[in-house]
mmCIF file of C-alpha atoms and ligand atoms in Angstrom:
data_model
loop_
_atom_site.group_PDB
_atom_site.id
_atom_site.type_symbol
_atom_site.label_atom_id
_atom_site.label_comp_id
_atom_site.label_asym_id
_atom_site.label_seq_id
_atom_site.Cartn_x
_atom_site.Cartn_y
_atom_site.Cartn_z
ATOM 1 C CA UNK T 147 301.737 177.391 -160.330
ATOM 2 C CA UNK T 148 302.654 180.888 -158.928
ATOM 3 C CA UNK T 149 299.734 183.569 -158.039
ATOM 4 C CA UNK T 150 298.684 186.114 -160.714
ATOM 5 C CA UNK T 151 300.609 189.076 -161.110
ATOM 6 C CA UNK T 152 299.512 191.745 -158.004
ATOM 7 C CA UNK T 153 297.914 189.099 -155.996
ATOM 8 C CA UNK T 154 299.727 188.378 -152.411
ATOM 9 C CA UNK T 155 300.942 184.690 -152.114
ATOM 10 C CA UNK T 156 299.287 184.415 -149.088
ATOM 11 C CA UNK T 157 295.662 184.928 -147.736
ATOM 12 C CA UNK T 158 294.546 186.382 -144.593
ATOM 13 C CA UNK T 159 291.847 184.667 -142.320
ATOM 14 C CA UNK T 160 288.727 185.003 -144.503
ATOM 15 C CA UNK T 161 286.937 187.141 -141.972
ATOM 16 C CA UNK T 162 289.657 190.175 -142.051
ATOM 17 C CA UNK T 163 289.869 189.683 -145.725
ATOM 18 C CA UNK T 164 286.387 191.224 -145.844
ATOM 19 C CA UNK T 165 287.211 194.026 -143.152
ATOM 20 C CA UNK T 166 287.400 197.323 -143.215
ATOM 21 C CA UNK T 167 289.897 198.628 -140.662
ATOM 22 C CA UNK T 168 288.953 201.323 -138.369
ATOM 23 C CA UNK T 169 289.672 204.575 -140.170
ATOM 24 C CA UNK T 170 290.214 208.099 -138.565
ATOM 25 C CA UNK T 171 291.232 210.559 -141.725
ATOM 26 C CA UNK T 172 293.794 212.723 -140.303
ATOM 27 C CA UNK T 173 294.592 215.688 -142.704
ATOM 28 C CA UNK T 174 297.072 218.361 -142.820
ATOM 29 C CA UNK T 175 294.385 221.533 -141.311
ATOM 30 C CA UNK T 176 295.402 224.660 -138.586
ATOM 31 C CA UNK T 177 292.137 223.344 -136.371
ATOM 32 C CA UNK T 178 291.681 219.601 -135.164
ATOM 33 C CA UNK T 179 288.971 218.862 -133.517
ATOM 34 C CA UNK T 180 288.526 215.035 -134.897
ATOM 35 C CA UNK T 181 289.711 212.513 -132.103
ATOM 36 C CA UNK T 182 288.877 213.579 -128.559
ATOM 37 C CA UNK T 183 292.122 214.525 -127.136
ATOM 38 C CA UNK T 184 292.771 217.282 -124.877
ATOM 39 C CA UNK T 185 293.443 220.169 -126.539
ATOM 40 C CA UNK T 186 296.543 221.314 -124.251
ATOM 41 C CA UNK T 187 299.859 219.234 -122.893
ATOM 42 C CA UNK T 188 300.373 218.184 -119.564
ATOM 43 C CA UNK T 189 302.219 220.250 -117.288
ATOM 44 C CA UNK T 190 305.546 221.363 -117.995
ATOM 45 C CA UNK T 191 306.867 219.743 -114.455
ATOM 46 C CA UNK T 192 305.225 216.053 -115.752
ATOM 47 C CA UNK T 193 307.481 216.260 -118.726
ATOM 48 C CA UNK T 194 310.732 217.249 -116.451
ATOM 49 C CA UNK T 195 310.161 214.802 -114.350
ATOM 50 C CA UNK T 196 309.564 212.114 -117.052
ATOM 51 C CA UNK T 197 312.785 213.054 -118.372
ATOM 52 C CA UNK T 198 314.657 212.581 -115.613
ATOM 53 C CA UNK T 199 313.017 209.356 -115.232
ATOM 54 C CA UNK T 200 314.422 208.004 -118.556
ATOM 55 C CA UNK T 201 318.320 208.284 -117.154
ATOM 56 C CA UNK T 202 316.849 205.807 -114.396
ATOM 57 C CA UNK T 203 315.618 202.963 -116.932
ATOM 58 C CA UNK T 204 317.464 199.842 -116.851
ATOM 59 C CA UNK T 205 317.421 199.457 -120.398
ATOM 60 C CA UNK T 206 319.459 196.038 -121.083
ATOM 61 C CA UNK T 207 316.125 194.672 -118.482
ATOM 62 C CA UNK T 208 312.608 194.070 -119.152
ATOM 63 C CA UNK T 209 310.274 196.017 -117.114
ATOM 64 C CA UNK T 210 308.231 195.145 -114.050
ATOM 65 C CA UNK T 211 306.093 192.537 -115.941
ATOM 66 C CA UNK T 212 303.127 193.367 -113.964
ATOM 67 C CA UNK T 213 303.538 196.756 -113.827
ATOM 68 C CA UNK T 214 302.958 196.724 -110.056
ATOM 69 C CA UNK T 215 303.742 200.604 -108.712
ATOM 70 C CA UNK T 216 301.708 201.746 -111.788
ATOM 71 C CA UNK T 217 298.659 199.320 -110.999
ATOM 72 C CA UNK T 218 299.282 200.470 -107.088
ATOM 73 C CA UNK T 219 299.606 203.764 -108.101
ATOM 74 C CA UNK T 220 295.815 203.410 -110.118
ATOM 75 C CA UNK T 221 294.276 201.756 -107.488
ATOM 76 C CA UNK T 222 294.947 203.889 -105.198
ATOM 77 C CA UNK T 223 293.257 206.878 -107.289
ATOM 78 C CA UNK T 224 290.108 204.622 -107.301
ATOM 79 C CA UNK T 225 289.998 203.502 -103.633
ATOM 80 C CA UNK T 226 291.344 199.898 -104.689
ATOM 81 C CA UNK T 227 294.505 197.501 -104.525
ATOM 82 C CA UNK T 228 296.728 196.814 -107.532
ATOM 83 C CA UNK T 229 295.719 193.613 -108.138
ATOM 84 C CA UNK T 230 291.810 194.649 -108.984
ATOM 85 C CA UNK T 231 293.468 197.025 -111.720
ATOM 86 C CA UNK T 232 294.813 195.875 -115.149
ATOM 87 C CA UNK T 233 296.585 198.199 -117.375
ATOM 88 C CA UNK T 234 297.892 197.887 -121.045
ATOM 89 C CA UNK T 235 298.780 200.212 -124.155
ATOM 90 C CA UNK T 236 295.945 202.117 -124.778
ATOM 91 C CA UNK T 237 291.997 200.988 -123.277
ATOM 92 C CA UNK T 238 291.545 199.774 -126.907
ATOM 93 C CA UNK T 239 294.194 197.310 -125.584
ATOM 94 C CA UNK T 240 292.331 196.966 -122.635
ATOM 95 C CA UNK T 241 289.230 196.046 -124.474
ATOM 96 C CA UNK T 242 290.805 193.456 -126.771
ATOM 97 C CA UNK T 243 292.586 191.616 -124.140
ATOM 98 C CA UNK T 244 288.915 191.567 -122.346
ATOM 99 C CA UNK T 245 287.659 190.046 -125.874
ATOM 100 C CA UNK T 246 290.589 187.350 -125.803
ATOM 101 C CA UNK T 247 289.762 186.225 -122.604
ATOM 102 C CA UNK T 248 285.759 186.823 -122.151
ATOM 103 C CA UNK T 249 285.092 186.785 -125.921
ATOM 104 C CA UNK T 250 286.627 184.170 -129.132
ATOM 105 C CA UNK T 251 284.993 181.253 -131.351
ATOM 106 C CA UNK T 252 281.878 180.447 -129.990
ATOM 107 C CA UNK T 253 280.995 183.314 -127.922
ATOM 108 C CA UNK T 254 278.955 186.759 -128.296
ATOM 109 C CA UNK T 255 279.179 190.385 -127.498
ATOM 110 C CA UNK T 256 276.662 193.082 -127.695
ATOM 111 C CA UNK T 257 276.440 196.102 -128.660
ATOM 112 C CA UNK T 258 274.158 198.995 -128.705
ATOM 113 C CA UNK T 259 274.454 201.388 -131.503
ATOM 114 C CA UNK T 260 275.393 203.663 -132.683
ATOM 115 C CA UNK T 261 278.479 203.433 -130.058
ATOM 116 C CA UNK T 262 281.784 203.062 -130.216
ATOM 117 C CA UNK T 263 283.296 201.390 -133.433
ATOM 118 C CA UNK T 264 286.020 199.565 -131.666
ATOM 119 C CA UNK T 265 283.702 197.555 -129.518
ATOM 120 C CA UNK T 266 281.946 195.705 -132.538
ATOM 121 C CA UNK T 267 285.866 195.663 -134.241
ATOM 122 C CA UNK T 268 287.795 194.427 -131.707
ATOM 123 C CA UNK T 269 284.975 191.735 -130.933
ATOM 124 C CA UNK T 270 285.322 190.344 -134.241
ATOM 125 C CA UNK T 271 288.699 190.175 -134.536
ATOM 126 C CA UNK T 272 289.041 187.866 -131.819
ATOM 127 C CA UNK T 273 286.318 185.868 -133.365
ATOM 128 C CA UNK T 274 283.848 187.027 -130.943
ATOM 129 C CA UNK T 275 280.185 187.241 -133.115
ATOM 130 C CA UNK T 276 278.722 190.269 -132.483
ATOM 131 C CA UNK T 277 274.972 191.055 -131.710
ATOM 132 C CA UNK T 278 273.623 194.998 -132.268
ATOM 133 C CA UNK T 279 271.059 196.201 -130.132
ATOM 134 C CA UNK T 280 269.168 199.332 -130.537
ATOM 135 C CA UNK T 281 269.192 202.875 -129.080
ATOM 136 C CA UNK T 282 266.425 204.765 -129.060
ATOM 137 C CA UNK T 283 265.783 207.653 -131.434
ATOM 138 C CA UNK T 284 267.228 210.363 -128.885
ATOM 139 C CA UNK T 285 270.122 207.588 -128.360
ATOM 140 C CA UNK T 286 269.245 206.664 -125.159
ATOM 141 C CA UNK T 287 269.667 202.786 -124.277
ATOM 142 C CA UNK T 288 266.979 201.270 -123.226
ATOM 143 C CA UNK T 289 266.497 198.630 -120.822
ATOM 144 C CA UNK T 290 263.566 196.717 -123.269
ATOM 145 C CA UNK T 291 265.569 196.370 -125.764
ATOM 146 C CA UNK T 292 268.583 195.645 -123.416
ATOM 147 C CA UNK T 293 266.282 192.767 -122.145
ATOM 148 C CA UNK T 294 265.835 191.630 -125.692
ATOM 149 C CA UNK T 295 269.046 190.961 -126.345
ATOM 150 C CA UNK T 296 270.428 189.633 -123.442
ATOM 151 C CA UNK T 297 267.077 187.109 -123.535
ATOM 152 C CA UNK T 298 267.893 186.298 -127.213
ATOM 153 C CA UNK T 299 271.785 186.250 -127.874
ATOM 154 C CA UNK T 300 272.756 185.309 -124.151
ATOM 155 C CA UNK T 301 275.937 187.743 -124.780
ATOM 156 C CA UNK T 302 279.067 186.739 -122.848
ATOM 157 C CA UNK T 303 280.181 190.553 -122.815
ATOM 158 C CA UNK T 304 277.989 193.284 -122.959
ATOM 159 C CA UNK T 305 279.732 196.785 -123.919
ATOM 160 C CA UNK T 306 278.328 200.095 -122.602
ATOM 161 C CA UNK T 307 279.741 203.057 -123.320
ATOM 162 C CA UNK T 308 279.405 206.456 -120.890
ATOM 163 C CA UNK T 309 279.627 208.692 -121.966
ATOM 164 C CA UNK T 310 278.944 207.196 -125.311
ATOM 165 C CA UNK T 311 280.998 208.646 -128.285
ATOM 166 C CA UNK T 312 280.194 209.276 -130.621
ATOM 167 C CA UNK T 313 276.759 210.826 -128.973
ATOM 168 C CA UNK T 314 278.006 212.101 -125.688
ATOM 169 C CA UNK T 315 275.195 210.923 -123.713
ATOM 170 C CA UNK T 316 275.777 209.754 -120.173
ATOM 171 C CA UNK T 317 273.617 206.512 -119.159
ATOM 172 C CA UNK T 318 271.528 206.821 -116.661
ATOM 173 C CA UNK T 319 272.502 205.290 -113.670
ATOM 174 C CA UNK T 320 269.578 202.890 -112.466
ATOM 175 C CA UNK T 321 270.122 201.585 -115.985
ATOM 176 C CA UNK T 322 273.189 200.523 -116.125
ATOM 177 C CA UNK T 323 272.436 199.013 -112.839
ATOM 178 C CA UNK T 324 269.316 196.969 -114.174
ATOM 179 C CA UNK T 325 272.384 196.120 -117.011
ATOM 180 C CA UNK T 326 274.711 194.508 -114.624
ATOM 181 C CA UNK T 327 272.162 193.068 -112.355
ATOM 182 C CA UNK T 328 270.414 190.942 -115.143
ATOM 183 C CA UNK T 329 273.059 190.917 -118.154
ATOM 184 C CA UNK T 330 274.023 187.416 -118.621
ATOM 185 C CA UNK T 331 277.562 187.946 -118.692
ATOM 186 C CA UNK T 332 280.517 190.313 -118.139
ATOM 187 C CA UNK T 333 279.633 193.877 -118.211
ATOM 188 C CA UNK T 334 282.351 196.424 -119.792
ATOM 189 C CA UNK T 335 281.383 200.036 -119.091
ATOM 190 C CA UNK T 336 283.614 201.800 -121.311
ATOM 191 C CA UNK T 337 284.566 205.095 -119.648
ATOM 192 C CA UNK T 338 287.090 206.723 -121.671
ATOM 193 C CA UNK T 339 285.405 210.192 -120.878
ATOM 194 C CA UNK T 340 284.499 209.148 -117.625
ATOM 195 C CA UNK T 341 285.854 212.205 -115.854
ATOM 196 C CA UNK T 342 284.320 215.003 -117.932
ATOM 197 C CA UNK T 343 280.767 213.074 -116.437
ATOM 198 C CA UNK T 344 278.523 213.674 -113.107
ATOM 199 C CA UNK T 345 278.702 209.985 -111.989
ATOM 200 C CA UNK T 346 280.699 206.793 -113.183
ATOM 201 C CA UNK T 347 279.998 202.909 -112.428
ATOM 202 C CA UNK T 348 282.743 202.646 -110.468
ATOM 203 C CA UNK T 349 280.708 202.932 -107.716
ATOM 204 C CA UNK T 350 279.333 199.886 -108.665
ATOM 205 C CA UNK T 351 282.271 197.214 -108.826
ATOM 206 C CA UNK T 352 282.275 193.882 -106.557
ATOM 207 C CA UNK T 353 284.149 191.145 -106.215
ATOM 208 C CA UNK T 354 280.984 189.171 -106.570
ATOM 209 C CA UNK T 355 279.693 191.501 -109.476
ATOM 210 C CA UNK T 356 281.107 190.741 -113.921
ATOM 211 C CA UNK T 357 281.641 194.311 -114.196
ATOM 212 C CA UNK T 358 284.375 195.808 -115.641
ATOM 213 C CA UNK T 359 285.156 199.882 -116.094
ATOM 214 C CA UNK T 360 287.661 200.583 -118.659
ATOM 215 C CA UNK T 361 289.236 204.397 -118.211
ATOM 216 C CA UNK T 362 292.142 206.273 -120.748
ATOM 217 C CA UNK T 363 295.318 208.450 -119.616
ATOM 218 C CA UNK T 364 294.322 209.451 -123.460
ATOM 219 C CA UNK T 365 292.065 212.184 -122.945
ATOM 220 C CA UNK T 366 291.852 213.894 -119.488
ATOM 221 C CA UNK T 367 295.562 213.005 -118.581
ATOM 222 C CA UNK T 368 296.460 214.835 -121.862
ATOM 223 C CA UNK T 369 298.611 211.833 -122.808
ATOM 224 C CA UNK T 370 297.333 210.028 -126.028
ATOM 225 C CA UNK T 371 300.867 210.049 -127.331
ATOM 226 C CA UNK T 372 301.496 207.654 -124.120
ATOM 227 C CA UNK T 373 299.018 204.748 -125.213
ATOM 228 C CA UNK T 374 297.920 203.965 -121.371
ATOM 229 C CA UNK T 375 294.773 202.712 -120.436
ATOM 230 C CA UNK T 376 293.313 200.712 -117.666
ATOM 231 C CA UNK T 377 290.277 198.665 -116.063
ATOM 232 C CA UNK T 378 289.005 198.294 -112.425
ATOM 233 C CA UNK T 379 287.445 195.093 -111.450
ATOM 234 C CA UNK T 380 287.178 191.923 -109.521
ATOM 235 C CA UNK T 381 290.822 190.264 -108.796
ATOM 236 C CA UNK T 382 289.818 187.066 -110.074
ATOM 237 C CA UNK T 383 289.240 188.609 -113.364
ATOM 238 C CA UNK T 384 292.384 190.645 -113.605
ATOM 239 C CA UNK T 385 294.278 187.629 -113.034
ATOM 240 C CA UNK T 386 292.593 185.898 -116.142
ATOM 241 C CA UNK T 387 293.221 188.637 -117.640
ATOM 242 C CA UNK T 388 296.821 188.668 -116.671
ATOM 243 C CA UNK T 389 297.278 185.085 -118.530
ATOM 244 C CA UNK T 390 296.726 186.228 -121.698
ATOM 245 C CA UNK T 391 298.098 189.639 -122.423
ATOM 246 C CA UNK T 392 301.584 189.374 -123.844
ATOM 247 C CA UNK T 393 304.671 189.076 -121.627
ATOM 248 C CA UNK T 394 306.228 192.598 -121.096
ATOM 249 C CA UNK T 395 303.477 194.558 -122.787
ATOM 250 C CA UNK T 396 303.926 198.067 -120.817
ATOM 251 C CA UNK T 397 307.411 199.147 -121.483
ATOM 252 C CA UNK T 398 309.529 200.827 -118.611
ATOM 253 C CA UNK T 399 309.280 204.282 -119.928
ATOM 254 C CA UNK T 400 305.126 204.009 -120.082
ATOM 255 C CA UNK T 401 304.574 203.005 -116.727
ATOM 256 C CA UNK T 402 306.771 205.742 -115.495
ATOM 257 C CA UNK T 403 304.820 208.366 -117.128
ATOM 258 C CA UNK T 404 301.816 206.798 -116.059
ATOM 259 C CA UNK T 405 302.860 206.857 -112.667
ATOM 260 C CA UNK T 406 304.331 210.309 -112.780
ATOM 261 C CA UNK T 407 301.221 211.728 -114.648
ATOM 262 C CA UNK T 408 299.314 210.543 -111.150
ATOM 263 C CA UNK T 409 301.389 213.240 -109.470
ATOM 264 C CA UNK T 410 299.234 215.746 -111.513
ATOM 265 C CA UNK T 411 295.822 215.219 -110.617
ATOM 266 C CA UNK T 412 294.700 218.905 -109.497
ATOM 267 C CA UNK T 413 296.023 219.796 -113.086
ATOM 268 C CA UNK T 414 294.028 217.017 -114.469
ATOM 269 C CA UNK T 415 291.036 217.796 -112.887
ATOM 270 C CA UNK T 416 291.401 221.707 -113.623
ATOM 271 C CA UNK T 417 291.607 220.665 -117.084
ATOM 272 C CA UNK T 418 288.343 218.678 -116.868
ATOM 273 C CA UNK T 419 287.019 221.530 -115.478
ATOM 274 C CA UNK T 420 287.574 223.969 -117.863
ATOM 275 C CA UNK T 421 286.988 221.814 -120.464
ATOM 276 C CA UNK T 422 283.276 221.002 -119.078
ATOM 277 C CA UNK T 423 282.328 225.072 -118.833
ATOM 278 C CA UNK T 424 284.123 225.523 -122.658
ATOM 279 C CA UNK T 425 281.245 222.471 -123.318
ATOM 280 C CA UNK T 426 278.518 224.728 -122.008
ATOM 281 C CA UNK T 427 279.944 227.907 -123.895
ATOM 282 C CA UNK T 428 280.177 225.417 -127.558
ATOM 283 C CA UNK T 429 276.805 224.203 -126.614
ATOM 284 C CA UNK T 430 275.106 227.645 -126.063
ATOM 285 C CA UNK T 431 276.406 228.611 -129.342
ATOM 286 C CA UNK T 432 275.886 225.625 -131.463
ATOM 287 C CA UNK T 433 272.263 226.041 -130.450
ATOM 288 C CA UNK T 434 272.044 229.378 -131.682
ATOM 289 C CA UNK T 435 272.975 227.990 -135.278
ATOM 290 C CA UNK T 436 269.910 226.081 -137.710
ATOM 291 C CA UNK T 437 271.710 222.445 -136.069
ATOM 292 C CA UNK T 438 270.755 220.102 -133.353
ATOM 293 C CA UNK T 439 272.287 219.218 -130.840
ATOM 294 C CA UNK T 440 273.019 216.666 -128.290
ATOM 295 C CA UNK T 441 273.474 216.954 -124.504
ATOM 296 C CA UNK T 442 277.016 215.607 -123.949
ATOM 297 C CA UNK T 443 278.588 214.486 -120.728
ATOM 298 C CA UNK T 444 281.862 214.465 -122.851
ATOM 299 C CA UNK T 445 284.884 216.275 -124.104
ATOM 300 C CA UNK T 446 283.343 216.173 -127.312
ATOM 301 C CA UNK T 447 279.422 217.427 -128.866
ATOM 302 C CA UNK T 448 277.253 215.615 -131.584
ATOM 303 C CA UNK T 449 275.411 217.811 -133.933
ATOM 304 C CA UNK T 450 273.412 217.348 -137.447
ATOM 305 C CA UNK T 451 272.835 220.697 -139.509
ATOM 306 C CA UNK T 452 268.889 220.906 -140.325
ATOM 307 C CA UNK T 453 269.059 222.513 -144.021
ATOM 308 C CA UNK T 454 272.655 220.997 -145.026
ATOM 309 C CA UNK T 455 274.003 217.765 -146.021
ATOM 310 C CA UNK T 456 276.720 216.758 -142.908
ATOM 311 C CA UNK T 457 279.081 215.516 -145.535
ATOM 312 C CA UNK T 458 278.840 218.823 -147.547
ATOM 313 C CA UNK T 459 279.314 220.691 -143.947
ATOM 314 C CA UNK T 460 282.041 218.281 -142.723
ATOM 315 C CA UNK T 461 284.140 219.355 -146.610
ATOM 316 C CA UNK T 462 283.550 222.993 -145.874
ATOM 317 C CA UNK T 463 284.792 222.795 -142.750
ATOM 318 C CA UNK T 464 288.124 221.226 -143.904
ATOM 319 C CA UNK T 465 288.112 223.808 -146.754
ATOM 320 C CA UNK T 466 288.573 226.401 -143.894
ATOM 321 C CA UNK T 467 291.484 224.252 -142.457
ATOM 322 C CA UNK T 468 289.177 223.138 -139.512
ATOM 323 C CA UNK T 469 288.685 219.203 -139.116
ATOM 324 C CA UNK T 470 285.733 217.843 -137.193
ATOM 325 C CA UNK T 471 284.719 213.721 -137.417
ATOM 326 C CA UNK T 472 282.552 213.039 -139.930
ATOM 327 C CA UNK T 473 279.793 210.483 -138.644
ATOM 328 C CA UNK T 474 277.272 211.531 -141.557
ATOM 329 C CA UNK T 475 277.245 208.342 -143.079
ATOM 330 C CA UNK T 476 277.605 206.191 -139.359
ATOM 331 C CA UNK T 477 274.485 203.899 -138.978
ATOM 332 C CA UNK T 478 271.586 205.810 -137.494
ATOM 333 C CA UNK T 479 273.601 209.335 -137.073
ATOM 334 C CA UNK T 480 272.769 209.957 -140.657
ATOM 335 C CA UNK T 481 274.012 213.868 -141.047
ATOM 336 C CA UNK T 482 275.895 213.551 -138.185
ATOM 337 C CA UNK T 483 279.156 215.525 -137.266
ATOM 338 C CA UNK T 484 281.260 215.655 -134.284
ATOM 339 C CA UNK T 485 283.200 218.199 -133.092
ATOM 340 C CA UNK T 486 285.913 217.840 -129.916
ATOM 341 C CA UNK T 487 286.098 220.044 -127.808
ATOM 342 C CA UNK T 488 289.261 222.760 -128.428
ATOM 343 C CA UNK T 489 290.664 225.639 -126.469
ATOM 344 C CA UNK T 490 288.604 228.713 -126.617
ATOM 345 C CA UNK T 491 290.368 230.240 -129.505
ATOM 346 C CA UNK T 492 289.579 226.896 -131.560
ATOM 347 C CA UNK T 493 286.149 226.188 -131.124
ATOM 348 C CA UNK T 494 285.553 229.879 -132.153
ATOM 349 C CA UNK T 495 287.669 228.961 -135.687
ATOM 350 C CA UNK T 496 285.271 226.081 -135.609
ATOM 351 C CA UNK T 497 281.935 228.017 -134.972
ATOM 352 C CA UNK T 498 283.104 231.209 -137.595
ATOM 353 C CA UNK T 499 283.713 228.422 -140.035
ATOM 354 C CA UNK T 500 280.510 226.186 -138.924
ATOM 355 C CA UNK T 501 278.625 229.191 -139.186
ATOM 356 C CA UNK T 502 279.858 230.446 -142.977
ATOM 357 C CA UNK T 503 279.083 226.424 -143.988
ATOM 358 C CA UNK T 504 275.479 226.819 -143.062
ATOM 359 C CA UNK T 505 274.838 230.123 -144.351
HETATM 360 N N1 LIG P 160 286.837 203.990 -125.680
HETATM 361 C C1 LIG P 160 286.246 205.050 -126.247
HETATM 362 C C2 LIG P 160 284.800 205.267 -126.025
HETATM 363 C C3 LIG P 160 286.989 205.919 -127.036
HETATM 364 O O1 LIG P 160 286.378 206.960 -127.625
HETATM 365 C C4 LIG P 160 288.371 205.690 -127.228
HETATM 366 C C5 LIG P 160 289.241 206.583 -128.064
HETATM 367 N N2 LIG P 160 288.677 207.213 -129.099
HETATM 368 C C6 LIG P 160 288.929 204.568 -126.625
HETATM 369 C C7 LIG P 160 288.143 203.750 -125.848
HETATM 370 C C8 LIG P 160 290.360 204.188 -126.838
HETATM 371 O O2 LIG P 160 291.224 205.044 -126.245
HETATM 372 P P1 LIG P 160 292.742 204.702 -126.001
HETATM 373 O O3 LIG P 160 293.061 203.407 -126.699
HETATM 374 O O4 LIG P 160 293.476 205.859 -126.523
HETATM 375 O O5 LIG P 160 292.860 204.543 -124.504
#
């Protein structure tokens, strides 16, 4: 007997049937200020040279498999060899191929939220369970609860984020230490706005230490279009890792702009630090306005309005052709909005129009 008229003839696993998916609306406005990216291109001289790169590809090959100059290339930004640095398409690649190999049936991952989505969604795609932790009511982890969790659910991954989107908050350093000293298994620091902070946990990888930092070329390398992202950690773990990501994953052209795009750090890090003085300039201003706000460490600032309903903020905003990220309805950032960080001329479209919504 065929299937009903409209229904597929197959099923999914019964898990994803009941998913979600990981939504980020992207509408047609003059502003965008809704997914973290740099709000200006690389340098001119990074796109020259990528193009003359692409008359060197061997196109009828496969690329290096293990992507070898690129890792060496990375490793040497962080003061480490190639083979303590993994790289895929994107850190959300990063992550899952962590989750594949750390994670699956059977095992548990925690999380502290609110934090980033993808760590809970990736997790249980690969059939990791997930286990949610608390932060407190400022969103600041806290090493109790931390305890808690790692006592109760004896996670095999714990994800931190820092900065933590969406709040922006940096963690505080002895804490993420008390984290990796007594977590029970492999610790990812997520640092996808690592640069844009005053310290990173980098400075705390060992060969004999399950610690794992994940970075992005997506953000303060101005190349989201490029889906790179990386971790540093112990070799033995990057060669784990190595086992199960997909043959061939980074394609020629991607590891030559990641490699190029190394030749730009000044560039990068003038970016960054423009970027973190336009943060102070949005911040001063956003506390001017009947909202509060949230210290960030990030390329991006959380805010709730006090006498308006986010989601009724969030729609005028778009109504004046400026789109922020809507977290109003997020688990415990009820009324929440976040708004990236643009160039100058930008975030003052965003504040005129963020101003005339509260008024
Ligand atoms: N981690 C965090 C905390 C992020 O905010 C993002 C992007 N929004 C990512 C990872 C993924 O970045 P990408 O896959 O572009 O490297």
């Amino acid at each position: 007997m065929s299937a009903p008229a409209g229904t597929p003839p197959v099923s999914p696993r019964a898990d994803v049937a009941l998913m979600e998916g990981y939504h980020s609306p992207q509408l047609d406005v003059a502003v965008r200020l809704n997914t973290n990216e740099s709000p200006v291109a690389p340098p001119a001289a990074f796109v020259a040279a990528l193009q003359a790169e692409v008359a060197k590809v061997e196109w009828h090959r496969y690329p290096d498999r293990r992507a070898w100059q690129l890792r060496t290339r990375i490793g040497e930004l962080h003061g480490v060899g190639p083979e303590q640095v993994f790289a895929a398409n994107g850190s959300n690649e990063v992550l899952q191929t962590v989750c594949l190999t750390y994670g699956g049936a059977g095992r548990t991952a925690a999380v502290f939220e609110p934090t980033y989505a993808l760590h809970g969604h990736i997790s249980r795609l690969t059939g990791t369970t997930v286990v949610t932790g608390d932060r407190t009511d400022d969103f600041a982890l806290d090493a109790a609860e931390v305890d808690r969790v790692s006592a109760d659910a004896r996670p095999d991954i714990t994800f931190l984020c820092s900065p933590n989107n969406p709040t922006g908050l940096v963690e505080e350093p002895d804490l993420v230490r008390h984290v990796v000293a007594t977590a029970p298994g492999l610790v990812v620091v997520d640092e996808a706005y690592g640069q844009f902070a005053p310290w990173s946990a980098l400075e705390l990888l060992g060969d004999d230490v399950p610690l794992v930092v994940t970075r992005t070329f997506s953000k303060t390398w101005s190349m989201a279009a490029a889906r790179l992202g990386y971790l540093v950690g112990p070799a033995w773990l990057v060669a784990e890792l190595e086992k199960v990501v997909l043959p061939y994953h980074l394609d020629a052209l991607k590891q030559a702009a990641g490699r190029l795009a190394l030749d730009y750090r000044p560039e990068m890090e003038a970016r960054v630090a423009s970027l973190v003085e336009e943060r102070g300039r949005l911040v001063a201003a956003l506390t001017d306005l009947d909202v509060d706000v949230w210290p960030s460490g990030a390329n991006f600032v959380l805010f709730r309005p006090r006498q308006r309903a986010g989601n009724d903020v969030w729609q005028a905003l778009v109504d004046s052709s400026v789109l922020i990220r809507n977290c109003a309805s997020w688990p415990g950032l009820e009324g929440c909005l976040r708004v990236t960080l643009g160039t100058p001329a930008e975030d003052d479209r965003f504040l005129e129009a963020l101003q005339e919504a509260l008024s």
